[in-house]
Amino acid sequence: MKITITFIFSLLLFTASFAQRGEVTVIKDPLIDSLIAKRSAVYKTPGEVKIGKPIVSAYGYRVQVFYGSDRREVFNQQARFKSLYPKYNTYLVYKEPNYYIRVGDFRTRLEAQRLMSEIRPAFPTLFIFREKINAPQLDTTTTDDQR
């Protein structure tokens, strides 16, 4: 009996000594508050919602301009291509162990070959791949010649 009373007494004593207060101190960067304020301002601003062009996915062609296993080198080559030819979209593909840079969204192989002949001096190892592309918008306006 003495052991049971001693055990219960020590249990109550330890429970009271390990009790903690419910205070939480949040340490955060002050920029977080400004980001939250900007986000709420953007979503509260009434206005017209602009609908972008839909992205149509179809099979087409892309030109592979570079591949390698060094990620930094691949990013450098991608930046180099974008600086030389800013009108073409670039796509980074990773298939273990290499990274591949593919460019363009071409509907026909002939369009891809035209790009190849244009960029061959800057990028000597070029290949054409058929894959799913973001199909470019078709020009549906009619000219006087077509009427």
XYZ file of N, CA and C in Angstrom:
441
model
N 0.821 -1.187 0.000
C 0.000 0.000 0.000
C 0.869 1.256 0.000
N 1.953 1.200 0.785
C 2.858 2.341 0.834
C 3.449 2.624 -0.544
N 3.748 1.584 -1.248
C 4.353 1.739 -2.574
C 3.346 2.392 -3.524
N 2.101 2.002 -3.448
C 1.078 2.572 -4.320
C 0.881 4.048 -4.028
N 0.807 4.420 -2.779
C 0.633 5.832 -2.406
C 1.859 6.636 -2.832
N 3.044 6.081 -2.644
C 4.266 6.769 -3.063
C 4.284 6.941 -4.585
N 3.859 5.933 -5.295
C 3.832 6.005 -6.756
C 2.844 7.075 -7.234
N 1.650 7.102 -6.657
C 0.639 8.098 -7.054
C 1.120 9.502 -6.698
N 1.715 9.669 -5.541
C 2.228 10.980 -5.127
C 3.341 11.460 -6.070
N 4.262 10.560 -6.397
C 5.352 10.952 -7.308
C 4.816 11.228 -8.723
N 3.804 10.491 -9.135
C 3.198 10.725 -10.443
C 2.566 12.110 -10.505
N 1.831 12.493 -9.463
C 1.231 13.826 -9.416
C 2.301 14.911 -9.356
N 3.376 14.660 -8.637
C 4.458 15.624 -8.514
C 5.152 15.839 -9.864
N 5.442 14.751 -10.576
C 6.106 14.864 -11.879
C 5.179 15.474 -12.934
N 3.901 15.165 -12.872
C 2.958 15.718 -13.835
C 2.878 17.229 -13.690
N 2.861 17.698 -12.476
C 2.800 19.142 -12.248
C 4.105 19.817 -12.665
N 5.228 19.151 -12.487
C 6.509 19.776 -12.826
C 6.748 19.833 -14.338
N 6.168 18.911 -15.114
C 6.360 18.918 -16.561
C 5.262 19.684 -17.314
N 4.344 20.286 -16.611
C 3.292 21.060 -17.274
C 3.921 22.284 -17.927
N 3.450 22.604 -19.132
C 4.013 23.741 -19.861
C 2.907 24.735 -20.167
N 3.309 25.977 -20.335
C 2.339 27.010 -20.675
C 2.080 26.972 -22.182
N 0.915 27.406 -22.591
C 0.520 27.367 -23.993
C 0.875 28.634 -24.753
N 2.122 29.050 -24.734
C 2.542 30.240 -25.471
C 3.326 29.816 -26.707
N 2.991 30.432 -27.834
C 3.678 30.146 -29.082
C 4.271 31.448 -29.599
N 5.547 31.417 -29.908
C 6.203 32.586 -30.469
C 6.475 32.308 -31.943
N 5.937 33.160 -32.812
C 6.112 32.989 -34.250
C 7.236 33.907 -34.704
N 8.246 33.310 -35.302
C 9.359 34.074 -35.846
C 9.248 33.979 -37.362
N 9.065 35.134 -38.021
C 8.893 35.117 -39.472
C 9.547 36.337 -40.090
N 9.787 36.228 -41.357
C 10.374 37.315 -42.128
C 9.315 38.400 -42.329
N 9.663 39.674 -42.192
C 8.669 40.729 -42.392
C 8.131 40.804 -43.824
N 8.851 40.229 -44.771
C 8.367 40.240 -46.155
C 7.116 39.387 -46.332
N 6.917 38.433 -45.441
C 5.737 37.576 -45.540
C 4.470 38.401 -45.390
N 4.479 39.354 -44.441
C 3.303 40.209 -44.258
C 3.020 41.042 -45.504
N 4.080 41.554 -46.140
C 3.862 42.361 -47.342
C 3.338 41.499 -48.489
N 3.823 40.260 -48.595
C 3.313 39.364 -49.634
C 1.841 39.026 -49.413
N 1.466 38.803 -48.178
C 0.068 38.505 -47.870
C -0.807 39.704 -48.194
N -0.320 40.916 -47.881
C -1.085 42.125 -48.185
C -1.238 42.315 -49.691
N -0.174 42.065 -50.448
C -0.256 42.199 -51.907
C -1.220 41.176 -52.500
N -1.166 39.966 -51.983
C -2.052 38.917 -52.502
C -3.509 39.265 -52.245
N -3.802 39.746 -51.036
C -5.186 40.104 -50.740
C -5.629 41.303 -51.566
N -4.713 42.244 -51.853
C -5.061 43.395 -52.693
C -5.359 42.956 -54.119
N -4.620 41.993 -54.614
C -4.849 41.504 -55.979
C -6.211 40.836 -56.084
N -6.572 40.040 -55.093
C -7.830 39.325 -55.168
C -9.029 40.189 -54.819
N -8.823 41.316 -54.139
C -9.925 42.215 -53.818
C -10.190 43.214 -54.933
N -9.216 43.418 -55.814
C -9.365 44.410 -56.868
C -10.421 43.946 -57.865
N -11.518 44.713 -57.973
C -12.513 44.319 -58.965
C -12.018 44.690 -60.353
N -12.430 43.947 -61.294
C -12.010 44.262 -62.652
C -12.390 43.161 -63.598
N -12.019 43.395 -64.799
C -12.329 42.455 -65.857
C -11.291 41.345 -65.873
N -11.743 40.137 -65.926
C -10.839 39.002 -66.004
C -10.540 38.754 -67.474
N -9.261 38.826 -67.812
C -8.880 38.613 -69.196
C -8.647 37.125 -69.424
N -9.280 36.631 -70.424
C -9.131 35.220 -70.751
C -8.016 35.093 -71.775
N -7.027 34.286 -71.448
C -5.896 34.096 -72.346
C -6.254 33.152 -73.481
N -5.327 33.033 -74.375
C -5.525 32.119 -75.491
C -5.475 30.683 -74.973
N -6.372 29.844 -75.433
C -6.315 28.454 -74.987
C -5.100 27.752 -75.585
N -4.532 26.862 -74.808
C -3.396 26.080 -75.283
C -3.940 24.781 -75.853
N -3.703 24.599 -77.119
C -4.181 23.403 -77.803
C -3.009 22.444 -77.932
N -3.199 21.246 -77.459
C -2.149 20.245 -77.517
C -2.385 19.343 -78.721
N -1.333 19.157 -79.504
C -1.420 18.298 -80.688
C -0.037 17.724 -80.949
N 0.029 16.752 -81.841
C 1.333 16.211 -82.198
C 1.958 17.080 -83.269
N 3.238 17.325 -83.088
C 3.982 18.143 -84.026
C 5.461 17.847 -83.878
N 6.286 18.839 -84.170
C 7.733 18.630 -84.189
C 8.441 19.684 -83.357
N 9.531 19.254 -82.744
C 10.443 20.144 -82.028
C 11.863 19.796 -82.436
N 12.740 20.791 -82.333
C 14.139 20.597 -82.683
C 14.942 20.515 -81.394
N 15.727 19.452 -81.256
C 16.606 19.313 -80.095
C 17.917 20.008 -80.421
N 18.280 21.010 -79.592
C 19.477 21.795 -79.882
C 20.663 21.415 -79.008
N 20.409 20.786 -77.863
C 21.517 20.456 -76.969
C 21.071 19.362 -76.015
N 22.028 18.542 -75.594
C 21.768 17.591 -74.519
C 23.057 17.381 -73.742
N 22.898 17.069 -72.474
C 24.048 16.815 -71.626
C 23.603 16.434 -70.231
N 24.549 15.955 -69.446
C 24.217 15.525 -68.090
C 24.493 16.607 -67.055
N 25.240 17.649 -67.427
C 25.540 18.739 -66.502
C 24.406 19.762 -66.553
N 23.664 19.854 -65.471
C 22.488 20.716 -65.428
C 22.831 22.180 -65.655
N 23.911 22.625 -65.071
C 24.321 24.026 -65.207
C 24.640 24.362 -66.668
N 25.331 23.461 -67.346
C 25.667 23.678 -68.758
C 24.408 23.711 -69.625
N 23.448 22.855 -69.303
C 22.198 22.831 -70.059
C 21.451 24.151 -69.884
N 21.399 24.664 -68.652
C 20.737 25.953 -68.423
C 21.463 27.086 -69.142
N 22.795 27.023 -69.186
C 23.557 28.041 -69.913
C 23.237 28.000 -71.405
N 23.157 26.805 -71.966
C 22.844 26.675 -73.388
C 21.407 27.130 -73.686
N 20.510 26.862 -72.756
C 19.129 27.305 -72.937
C 19.061 28.834 -72.934
N 19.788 29.463 -72.018
C 19.827 30.929 -71.973
C 20.475 31.492 -73.233
N 21.506 30.824 -73.719
C 22.173 31.260 -74.950
C 21.210 31.205 -76.136
N 20.459 30.105 -76.228
C 19.498 29.993 -77.323
C 18.431 31.076 -77.222
N 17.908 31.298 -76.007
C 16.862 32.310 -75.828
C 17.370 33.702 -76.167
N 18.658 33.964 -75.913
C 19.189 35.284 -76.248
C 19.371 35.444 -77.757
N 19.714 34.363 -78.456
C 19.905 34.441 -79.907
C 18.579 34.390 -80.674
N 17.636 33.590 -80.188
C 16.362 33.387 -80.887
C 15.205 33.518 -79.894
N 14.851 34.729 -79.496
C 13.834 34.897 -78.447
C 12.409 34.542 -78.870
N 12.148 34.430 -80.172
C 10.767 34.172 -80.584
C 10.357 32.703 -80.470
N 11.313 31.813 -80.212
C 10.997 30.388 -80.094
C 10.926 29.983 -78.625
N 9.934 29.162 -78.292
C 9.820 28.621 -76.936
C 10.834 27.501 -76.752
N 11.413 27.428 -75.559
C 12.345 26.345 -75.254
C 11.716 25.428 -74.208
N 12.044 24.160 -74.300
C 11.507 23.158 -73.382
C 12.662 22.313 -72.872
N 12.718 22.148 -71.564
C 13.765 21.354 -70.937
C 13.168 20.003 -70.564
N 13.778 18.941 -71.062
C 13.297 17.580 -70.816
C 14.398 16.833 -70.074
N 14.012 16.101 -69.032
C 14.985 15.292 -68.298
C 14.614 13.829 -68.445
N 15.516 13.077 -69.052
C 15.399 11.619 -69.109
C 16.725 11.091 -68.604
N 16.647 10.395 -67.499
C 17.848 9.972 -66.787
C 18.854 9.322 -67.715
N 20.085 9.706 -67.758
C 20.810 10.674 -66.936
C 21.021 12.025 -67.623
N 20.325 12.307 -68.727
C 20.596 13.518 -69.501
C 19.440 14.508 -69.483
N 19.805 15.768 -69.704
C 18.856 16.848 -69.928
C 18.863 17.166 -71.423
N 17.700 17.477 -71.964
C 17.580 17.790 -73.385
C 16.896 19.141 -73.540
N 17.406 19.969 -74.448
C 16.760 21.241 -74.763
C 16.107 21.082 -76.126
N 14.797 21.231 -76.142
C 14.056 21.167 -77.399
C 13.337 22.494 -77.591
N 13.271 22.929 -78.827
C 12.722 24.257 -79.108
C 11.647 24.181 -80.179
N 10.732 25.143 -80.098
C 9.729 25.320 -81.132
C 8.493 24.472 -80.949
N 7.444 24.904 -81.614
C 6.179 24.176 -81.705
C 5.782 24.203 -83.174
N 6.216 23.203 -83.914
C 6.014 23.201 -85.357
C 4.975 22.168 -85.749
N 4.076 22.565 -86.622
C 3.045 21.642 -87.094
C 3.602 20.661 -88.116
N 4.559 21.103 -88.926
C 5.102 20.231 -89.974
C 6.604 20.060 -89.797
N 7.101 18.988 -90.354
C 8.537 18.712 -90.303
C 9.321 19.751 -91.110
N 8.716 20.274 -92.153
C 9.369 21.276 -92.991
C 9.679 22.545 -92.193
N 8.744 22.968 -91.345
C 8.993 24.141 -90.499
C 10.173 23.892 -89.570
N 10.243 22.690 -89.002
C 11.350 22.346 -88.107
C 12.672 22.323 -88.868
N 12.658 21.829 -90.097
C 13.886 21.799 -90.895
C 14.346 23.207 -91.264
N 13.417 24.119 -91.468
C 13.792 25.516 -91.730
C 14.520 26.102 -90.529
N 14.002 25.822 -89.334
C 14.688 26.308 -88.135
C 16.067 25.681 -88.028
N 16.169 24.394 -88.315
C 17.472 23.720 -88.241
C 18.493 24.388 -89.149
N 18.095 24.702 -90.369
C 19.048 25.333 -91.287
C 19.420 26.739 -90.826
N 18.515 27.397 -90.115
C 18.791 28.744 -89.615
C 19.766 28.735 -88.439
N 19.640 27.762 -87.548
C 20.445 27.780 -86.319
C 21.638 26.832 -86.347
N 21.845 26.102 -87.432
C 22.948 25.138 -87.485
C 24.316 25.761 -87.199
N 24.639 26.992 -87.643
C 25.959 27.553 -87.314
C 26.193 27.717 -85.806
N 25.155 28.045 -85.059
C 25.311 28.262 -83.617
C 25.209 26.966 -82.816
N 24.396 26.029 -83.281
C 24.173 24.764 -82.580
C 24.342 23.625 -83.585
N 25.515 22.994 -83.639
C 25.785 22.015 -84.704
C 25.058 20.675 -84.567
N 24.761 20.221 -83.351
C 24.112 18.909 -83.202
C 22.609 19.106 -83.041
N 21.880 18.955 -84.118
C 20.437 19.190 -84.123
C 19.700 17.932 -84.556
N 18.570 17.686 -83.904
C 17.717 16.551 -84.247
C 16.271 17.011 -84.211
N 15.438 16.399 -85.019
C 14.005 16.695 -85.025
C 13.281 15.552 -84.327
N 12.357 15.911 -83.419
C 11.575 14.919 -82.691
C 10.092 15.194 -82.883
N 9.337 14.137 -83.061
C 7.881 14.257 -83.129
C 7.345 13.979 -81.733
N 6.628 14.944 -81.200
C 6.073 14.807 -79.855
C 4.890 15.740 -79.704
N 4.266 15.691 -78.539
C 3.134 16.559 -78.272
C 3.631 17.986 -78.113
N 2.989 18.915 -78.806
C 3.404 20.317 -78.764
C 2.230 21.184 -78.330
N 2.530 22.410 -77.983
C 1.505 23.420 -77.757
C 1.249 24.057 -79.119
N 0.210 23.615 -79.774
C -0.022 24.014 -81.164
C -0.190 25.523 -81.267
N 0.544 26.158 -82.171
C 0.402 27.602 -82.343
C -0.958 27.954 -82.939
N -1.399 29.182 -82.669
C -2.681 29.642 -83.192
C -2.610 29.775 -84.705
N -3.654 29.376 -85.362
C -3.726 29.518 -86.809
C -4.210 30.917 -87.151
N -3.652 31.482 -88.201
C -4.072 32.793 -88.666
C -5.311 32.596 -89.525
N -6.466 33.003 -89.009
C -7.723 32.774 -89.719
C -8.211 34.011 -90.449
N -7.420 35.067 -90.444
C -7.838 36.268 -91.164
C -7.653 36.052 -92.657
N -8.550 36.602 -93.427
C -8.456 36.470 -94.879
C -7.913 37.756 -95.470
N -7.126 37.611 -96.481
C -6.576 38.773 -97.168
C -7.301 38.957 -98.494
N -6.997 40.044 -99.175
C -7.634 40.309 -100.462
C -7.254 39.257 -101.499
N -6.056 38.703 -101.389
C -5.610 37.687 -102.339
C -6.420 36.398 -102.225
N -6.915 36.106 -101.031
C -7.623 34.852 -100.804
C -9.093 34.932 -101.187
N -9.616 36.107 -101.438
C -11.045 36.247 -101.756
C -11.327 36.022 -103.193
